[in-house]
Tab-separated table of C-alpha atoms in Angstrom:
chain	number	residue	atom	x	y	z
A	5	UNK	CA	0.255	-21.495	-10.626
A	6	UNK	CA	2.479	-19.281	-8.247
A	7	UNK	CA	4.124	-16.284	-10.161
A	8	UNK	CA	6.450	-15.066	-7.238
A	9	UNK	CA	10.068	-14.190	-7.378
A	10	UNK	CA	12.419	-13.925	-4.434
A	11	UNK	CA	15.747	-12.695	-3.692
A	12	UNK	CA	18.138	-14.394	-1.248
A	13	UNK	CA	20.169	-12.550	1.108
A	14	UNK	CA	23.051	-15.050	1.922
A	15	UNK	CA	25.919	-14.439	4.133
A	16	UNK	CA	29.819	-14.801	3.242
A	17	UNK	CA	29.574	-17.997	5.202
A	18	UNK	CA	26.962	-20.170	3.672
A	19	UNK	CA	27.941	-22.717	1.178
A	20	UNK	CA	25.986	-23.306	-2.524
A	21	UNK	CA	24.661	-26.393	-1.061
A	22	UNK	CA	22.971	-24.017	1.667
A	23	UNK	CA	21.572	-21.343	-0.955
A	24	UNK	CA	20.390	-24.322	-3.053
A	25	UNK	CA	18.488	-25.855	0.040
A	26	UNK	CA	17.030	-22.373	0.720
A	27	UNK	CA	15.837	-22.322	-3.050
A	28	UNK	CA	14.279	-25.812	-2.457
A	29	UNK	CA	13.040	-24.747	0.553
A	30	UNK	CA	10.918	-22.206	-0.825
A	31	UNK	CA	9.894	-23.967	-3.690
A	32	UNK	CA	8.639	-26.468	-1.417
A	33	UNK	CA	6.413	-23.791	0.610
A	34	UNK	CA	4.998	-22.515	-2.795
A	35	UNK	CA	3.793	-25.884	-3.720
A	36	UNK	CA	2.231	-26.574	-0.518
A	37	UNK	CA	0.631	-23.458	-0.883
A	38	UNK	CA	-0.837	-24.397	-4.017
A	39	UNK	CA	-1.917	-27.401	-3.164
A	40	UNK	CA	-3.610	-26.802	0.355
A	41	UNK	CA	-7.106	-27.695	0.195
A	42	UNK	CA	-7.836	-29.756	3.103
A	43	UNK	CA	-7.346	-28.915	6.530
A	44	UNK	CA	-4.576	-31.369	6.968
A	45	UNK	CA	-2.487	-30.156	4.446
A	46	UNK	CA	-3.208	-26.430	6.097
A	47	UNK	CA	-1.503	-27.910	9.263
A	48	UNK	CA	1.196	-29.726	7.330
A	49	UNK	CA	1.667	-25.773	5.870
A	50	UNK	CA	2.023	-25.043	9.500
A	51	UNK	CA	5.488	-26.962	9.737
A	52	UNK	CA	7.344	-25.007	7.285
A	53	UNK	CA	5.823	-21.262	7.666
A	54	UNK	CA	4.575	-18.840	10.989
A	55	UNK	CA	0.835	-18.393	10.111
A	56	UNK	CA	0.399	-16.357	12.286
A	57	UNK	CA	3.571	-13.857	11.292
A	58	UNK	CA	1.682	-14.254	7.417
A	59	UNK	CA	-1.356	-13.057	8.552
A	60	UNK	CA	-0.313	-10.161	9.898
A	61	UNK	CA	1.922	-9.537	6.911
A	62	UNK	CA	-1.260	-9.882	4.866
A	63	UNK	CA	-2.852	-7.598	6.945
A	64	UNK	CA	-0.359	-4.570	6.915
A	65	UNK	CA	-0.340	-5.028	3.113
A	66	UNK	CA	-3.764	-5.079	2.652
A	67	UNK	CA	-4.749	-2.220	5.010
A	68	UNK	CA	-1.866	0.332	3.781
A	69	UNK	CA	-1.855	-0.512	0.504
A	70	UNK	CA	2.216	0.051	-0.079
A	71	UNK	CA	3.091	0.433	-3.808
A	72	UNK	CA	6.174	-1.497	-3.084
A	73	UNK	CA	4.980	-4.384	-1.053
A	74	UNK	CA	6.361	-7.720	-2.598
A	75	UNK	CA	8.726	-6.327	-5.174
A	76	UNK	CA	11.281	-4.544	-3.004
A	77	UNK	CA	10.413	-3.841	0.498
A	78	UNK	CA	9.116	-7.381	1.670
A	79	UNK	CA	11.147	-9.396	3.930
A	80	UNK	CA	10.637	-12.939	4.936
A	81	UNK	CA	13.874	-14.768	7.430
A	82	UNK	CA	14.158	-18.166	7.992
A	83	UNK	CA	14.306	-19.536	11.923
A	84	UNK	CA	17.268	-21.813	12.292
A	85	UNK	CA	15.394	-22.881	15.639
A	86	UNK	CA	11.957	-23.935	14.811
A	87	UNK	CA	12.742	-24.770	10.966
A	88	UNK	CA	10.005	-22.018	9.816
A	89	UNK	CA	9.837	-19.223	7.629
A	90	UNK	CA	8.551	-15.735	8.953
A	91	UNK	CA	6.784	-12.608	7.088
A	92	UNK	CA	8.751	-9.857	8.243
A	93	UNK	CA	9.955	-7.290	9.794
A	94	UNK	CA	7.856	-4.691	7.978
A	95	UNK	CA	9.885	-2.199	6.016
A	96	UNK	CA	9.592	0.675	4.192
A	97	UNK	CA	6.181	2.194	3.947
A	98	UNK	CA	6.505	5.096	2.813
A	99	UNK	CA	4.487	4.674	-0.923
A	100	UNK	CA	1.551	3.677	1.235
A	101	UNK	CA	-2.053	5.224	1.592
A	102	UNK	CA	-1.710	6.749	-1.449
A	103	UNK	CA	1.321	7.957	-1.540
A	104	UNK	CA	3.097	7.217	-4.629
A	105	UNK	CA	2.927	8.628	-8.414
A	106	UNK	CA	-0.574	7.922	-9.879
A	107	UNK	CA	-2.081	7.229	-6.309
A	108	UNK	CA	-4.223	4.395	-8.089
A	109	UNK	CA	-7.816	4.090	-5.935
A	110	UNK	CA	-8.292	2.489	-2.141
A	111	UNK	CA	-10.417	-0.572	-4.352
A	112	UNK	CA	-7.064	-1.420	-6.224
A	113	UNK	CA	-4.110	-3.124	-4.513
A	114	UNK	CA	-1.382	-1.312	-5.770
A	115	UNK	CA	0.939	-4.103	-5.399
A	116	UNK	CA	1.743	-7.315	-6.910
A	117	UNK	CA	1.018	-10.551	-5.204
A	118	UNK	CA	3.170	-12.646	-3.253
A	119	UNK	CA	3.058	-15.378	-0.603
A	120	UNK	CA	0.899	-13.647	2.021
A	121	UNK	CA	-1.615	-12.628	-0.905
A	122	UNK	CA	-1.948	-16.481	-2.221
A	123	UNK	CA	-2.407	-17.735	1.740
A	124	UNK	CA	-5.026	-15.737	1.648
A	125	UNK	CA	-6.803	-17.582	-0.834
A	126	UNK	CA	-6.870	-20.678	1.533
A	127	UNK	CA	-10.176	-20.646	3.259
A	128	UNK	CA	-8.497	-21.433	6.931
A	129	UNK	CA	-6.138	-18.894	6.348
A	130	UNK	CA	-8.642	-16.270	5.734
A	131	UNK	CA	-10.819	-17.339	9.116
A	132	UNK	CA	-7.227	-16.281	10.999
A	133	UNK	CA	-7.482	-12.944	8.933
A	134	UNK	CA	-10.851	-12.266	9.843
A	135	UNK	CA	-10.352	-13.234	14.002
A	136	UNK	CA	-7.279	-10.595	13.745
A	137	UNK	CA	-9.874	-8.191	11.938
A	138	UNK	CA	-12.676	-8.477	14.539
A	139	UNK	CA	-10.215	-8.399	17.240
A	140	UNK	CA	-8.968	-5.182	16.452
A	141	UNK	CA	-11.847	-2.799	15.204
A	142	UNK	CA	-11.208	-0.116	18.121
A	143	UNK	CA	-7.635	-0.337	16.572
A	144	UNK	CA	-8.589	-0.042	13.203
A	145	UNK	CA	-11.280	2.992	14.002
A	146	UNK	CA	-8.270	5.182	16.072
A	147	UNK	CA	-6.064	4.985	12.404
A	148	UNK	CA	-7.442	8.242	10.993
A	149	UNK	CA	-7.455	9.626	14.015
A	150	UNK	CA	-3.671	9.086	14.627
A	151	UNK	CA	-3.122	11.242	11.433
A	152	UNK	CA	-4.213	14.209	13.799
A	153	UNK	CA	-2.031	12.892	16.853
A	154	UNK	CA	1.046	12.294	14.736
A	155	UNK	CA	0.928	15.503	12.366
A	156	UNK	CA	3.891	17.478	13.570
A	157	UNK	CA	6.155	14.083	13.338
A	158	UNK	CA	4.518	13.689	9.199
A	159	UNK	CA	5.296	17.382	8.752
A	160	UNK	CA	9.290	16.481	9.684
A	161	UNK	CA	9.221	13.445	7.571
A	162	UNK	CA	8.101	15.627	4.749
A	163	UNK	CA	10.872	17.641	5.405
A	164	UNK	CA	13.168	14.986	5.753
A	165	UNK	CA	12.153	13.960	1.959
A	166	UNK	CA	12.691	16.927	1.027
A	167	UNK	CA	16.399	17.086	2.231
A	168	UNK	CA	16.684	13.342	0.435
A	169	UNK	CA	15.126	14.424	-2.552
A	170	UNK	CA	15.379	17.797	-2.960
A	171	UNK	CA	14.037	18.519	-6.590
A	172	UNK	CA	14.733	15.021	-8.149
A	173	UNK	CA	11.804	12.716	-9.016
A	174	UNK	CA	10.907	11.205	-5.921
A	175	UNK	CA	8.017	9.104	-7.126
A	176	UNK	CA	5.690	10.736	-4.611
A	177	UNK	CA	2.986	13.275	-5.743
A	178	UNK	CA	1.719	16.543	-4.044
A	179	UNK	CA	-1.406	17.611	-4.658
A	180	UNK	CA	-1.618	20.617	-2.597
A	181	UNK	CA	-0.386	22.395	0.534
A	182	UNK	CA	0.471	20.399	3.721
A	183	UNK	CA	-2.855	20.585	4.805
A	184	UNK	CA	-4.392	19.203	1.414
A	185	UNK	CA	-2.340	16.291	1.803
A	186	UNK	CA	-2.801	15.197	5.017
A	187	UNK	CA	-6.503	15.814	4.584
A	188	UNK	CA	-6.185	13.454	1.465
A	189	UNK	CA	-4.182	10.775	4.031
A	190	UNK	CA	-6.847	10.957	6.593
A	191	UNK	CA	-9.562	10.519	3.800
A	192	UNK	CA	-7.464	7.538	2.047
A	193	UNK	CA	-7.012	5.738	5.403
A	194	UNK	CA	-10.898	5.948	5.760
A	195	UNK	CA	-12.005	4.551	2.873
A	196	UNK	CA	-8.694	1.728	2.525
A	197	UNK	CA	-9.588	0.533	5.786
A	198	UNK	CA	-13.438	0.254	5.809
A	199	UNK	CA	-12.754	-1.709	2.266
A	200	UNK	CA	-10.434	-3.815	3.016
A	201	UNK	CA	-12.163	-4.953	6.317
A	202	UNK	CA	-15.273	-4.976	4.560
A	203	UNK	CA	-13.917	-7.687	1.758
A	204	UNK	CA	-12.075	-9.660	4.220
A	205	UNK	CA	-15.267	-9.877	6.388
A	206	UNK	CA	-17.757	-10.303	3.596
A	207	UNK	CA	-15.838	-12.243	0.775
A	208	UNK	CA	-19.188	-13.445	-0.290
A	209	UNK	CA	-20.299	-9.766	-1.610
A	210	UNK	CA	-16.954	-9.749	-3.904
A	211	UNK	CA	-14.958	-10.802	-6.994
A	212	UNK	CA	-11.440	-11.108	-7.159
A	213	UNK	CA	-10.158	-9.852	-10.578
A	214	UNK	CA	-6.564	-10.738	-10.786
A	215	UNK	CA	-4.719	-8.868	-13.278
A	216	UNK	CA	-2.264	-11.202	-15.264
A	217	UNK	CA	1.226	-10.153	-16.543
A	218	UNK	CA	4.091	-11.952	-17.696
A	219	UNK	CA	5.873	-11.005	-14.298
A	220	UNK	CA	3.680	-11.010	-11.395
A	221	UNK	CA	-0.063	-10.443	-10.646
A	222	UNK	CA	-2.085	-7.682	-9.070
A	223	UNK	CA	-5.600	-7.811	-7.504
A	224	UNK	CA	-8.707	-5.501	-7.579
A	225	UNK	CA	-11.703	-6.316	-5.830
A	226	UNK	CA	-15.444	-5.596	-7.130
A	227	UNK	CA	-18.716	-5.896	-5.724
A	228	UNK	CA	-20.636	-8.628	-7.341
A	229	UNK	CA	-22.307	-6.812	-10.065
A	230	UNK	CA	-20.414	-3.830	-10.239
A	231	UNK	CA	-18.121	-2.278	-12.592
A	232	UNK	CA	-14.778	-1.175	-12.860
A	233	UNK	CA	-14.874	2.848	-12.425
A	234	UNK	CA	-13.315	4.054	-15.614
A	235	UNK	CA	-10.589	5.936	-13.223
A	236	UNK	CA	-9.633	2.800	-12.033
A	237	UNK	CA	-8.913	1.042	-15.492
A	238	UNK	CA	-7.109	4.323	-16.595
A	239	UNK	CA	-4.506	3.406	-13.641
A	240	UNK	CA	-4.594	0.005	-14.290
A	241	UNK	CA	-3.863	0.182	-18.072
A	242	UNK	CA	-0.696	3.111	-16.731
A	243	UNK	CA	0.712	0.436	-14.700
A	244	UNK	CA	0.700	-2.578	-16.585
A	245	UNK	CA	1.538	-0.564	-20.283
A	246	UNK	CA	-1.199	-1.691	-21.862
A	247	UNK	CA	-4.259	0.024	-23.836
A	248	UNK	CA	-7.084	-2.084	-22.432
A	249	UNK	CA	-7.542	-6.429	-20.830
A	250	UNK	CA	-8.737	-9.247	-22.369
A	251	UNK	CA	-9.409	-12.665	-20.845
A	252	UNK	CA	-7.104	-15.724	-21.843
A	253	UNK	CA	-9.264	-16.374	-25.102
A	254	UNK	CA	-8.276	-13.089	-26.536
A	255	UNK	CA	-11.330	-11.820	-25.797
A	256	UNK	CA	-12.111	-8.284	-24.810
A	257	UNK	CA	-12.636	-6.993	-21.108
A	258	UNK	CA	-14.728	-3.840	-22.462
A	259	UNK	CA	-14.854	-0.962	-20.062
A	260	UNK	CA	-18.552	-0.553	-18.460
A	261	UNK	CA	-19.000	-4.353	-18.214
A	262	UNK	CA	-20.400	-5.390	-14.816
A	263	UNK	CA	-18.183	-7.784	-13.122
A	264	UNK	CA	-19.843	-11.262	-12.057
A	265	UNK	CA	-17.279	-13.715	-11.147
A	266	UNK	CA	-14.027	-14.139	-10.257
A	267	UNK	CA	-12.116	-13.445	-13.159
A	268	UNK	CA	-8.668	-13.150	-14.829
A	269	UNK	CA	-7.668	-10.435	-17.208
A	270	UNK	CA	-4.602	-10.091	-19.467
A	271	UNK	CA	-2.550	-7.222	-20.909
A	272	UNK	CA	-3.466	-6.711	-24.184
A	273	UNK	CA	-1.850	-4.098	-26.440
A	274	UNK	CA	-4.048	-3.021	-29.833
């Protein structure tokens, strides 16, 4: 089942029967969703959404890792002219690559799930994902690299936060000089980037652990066999208020145990 929730922008001039059509209308792409498992209904999918504006929605999440990606800085619009609905623009990224209290690790999305995260469950949805990803390595590679070329233009944003902020709780975390941090950025980007790619190109050598709450859903990926590093956990237990995860049965996920399916784990308080 979907667990998504979604906010509706409406202008002074649409009527409650147009807000109630955009409710359906959405309700409508969420069960198609669910229910696409042949390549047919994939193309019937096709009628109501941009793939292709999805994909790259997916992509931007996956590869920056924004804290706030699905709760309160994702924005879909709805195209009177071709009847479809559209990931986008991209807003607000400024709790990604790290960026954000607790950091969390590049293995964990830091992010709850929405539409372009359950697409890319859909096998034929992931092959798009994966042409986009091979398409673009040489685009991919120049990211850290960027840091370097963009620096002076970080340092004024930093400033800029500053002169927002000033000594309130910003929900961002330093952990050093400027230097430190953009050091940490450039070693963040490395390591989200390469793991990212590296699950969306080789799903086979991975297992999606989706972390169940009574609001949403977040996802951490694990190499078949592997465990969860006990930093990890730590962050996952902080952001879901919990002391440890069970399964559904009640059962215990203890830390240390090696990971060997695709699994889904509860909050469970002692």
């Amino acid at each position: 089942k979907l667990k998504l929730f979604h906010i509706l922008r409406i202008l002074e001039e649409n009527t409650d029967e147009d807000i109630e059509r955009l409710r359906r209308y959405i309700n409508a792409i969420e069960n198609r969703i669910r229910n696409c498992d042949t390549w047919e209904k994939y193309q019937e999918l096709r009628e109501y959404i941009d793939i292709e504006s999805f994909v790259i929605m997916y992509l931007v999440n996956m590869i920056t890792n924004e804290t706030d990606a699905n709760a309160a800085s994702t924005f879909f619009y709805f195209d009177g002219r071709s009847g479809k609905l559209f990931a986008g623009p991209a807003w607000d990224y400024d709790r990604a690559w790290g960026n954000a209290k607790g950091r969390g690790s590049y293995r964990f999305n830091a992010y709850w799930d929405g539409i372009p995260e359950k697409l890319s469950l859909i096998p034929y949805f992931q092959q798009e994902v994966r042409e986009i990803i091979r398409d673009n390595q040489d685009m991919l590679a120049r990211l850290k690299e960027n840091v370097d070329v963009v620096a002076d233009k970080i340092r004024m944003s930093v400033c800029m936060e500053e002169i927002i902020y000033g000594e309130t709780d910003s929900g961002f975390v330093e952990i050093g000089d400027y230097d430190t941090e953009i050091a940490f950025l450039k070693h963040y980007i490395e390591h989200r980037v390469d793991w990212a790619c590296d699950i969306i190109l080789h799903p086979e050598d991975y297992h999606r652990v989706l972390i169940h709450s009574d609001t949403a859903e977040m996802t951490y990926w694990v190499r078949d066999e592997d465990t969860i590093p006990a930093a990890d956990l730590a962050y996952i237990y902080e952001v879901h208020a919990c002391d440890s995860l069970c399964f559904e049965n009640g059962t215990i996920f203890w830390d240390g145990c090696p990971v060997l399916s695709d699994i889904v784990l509860y909050e469970y308080m002692k």
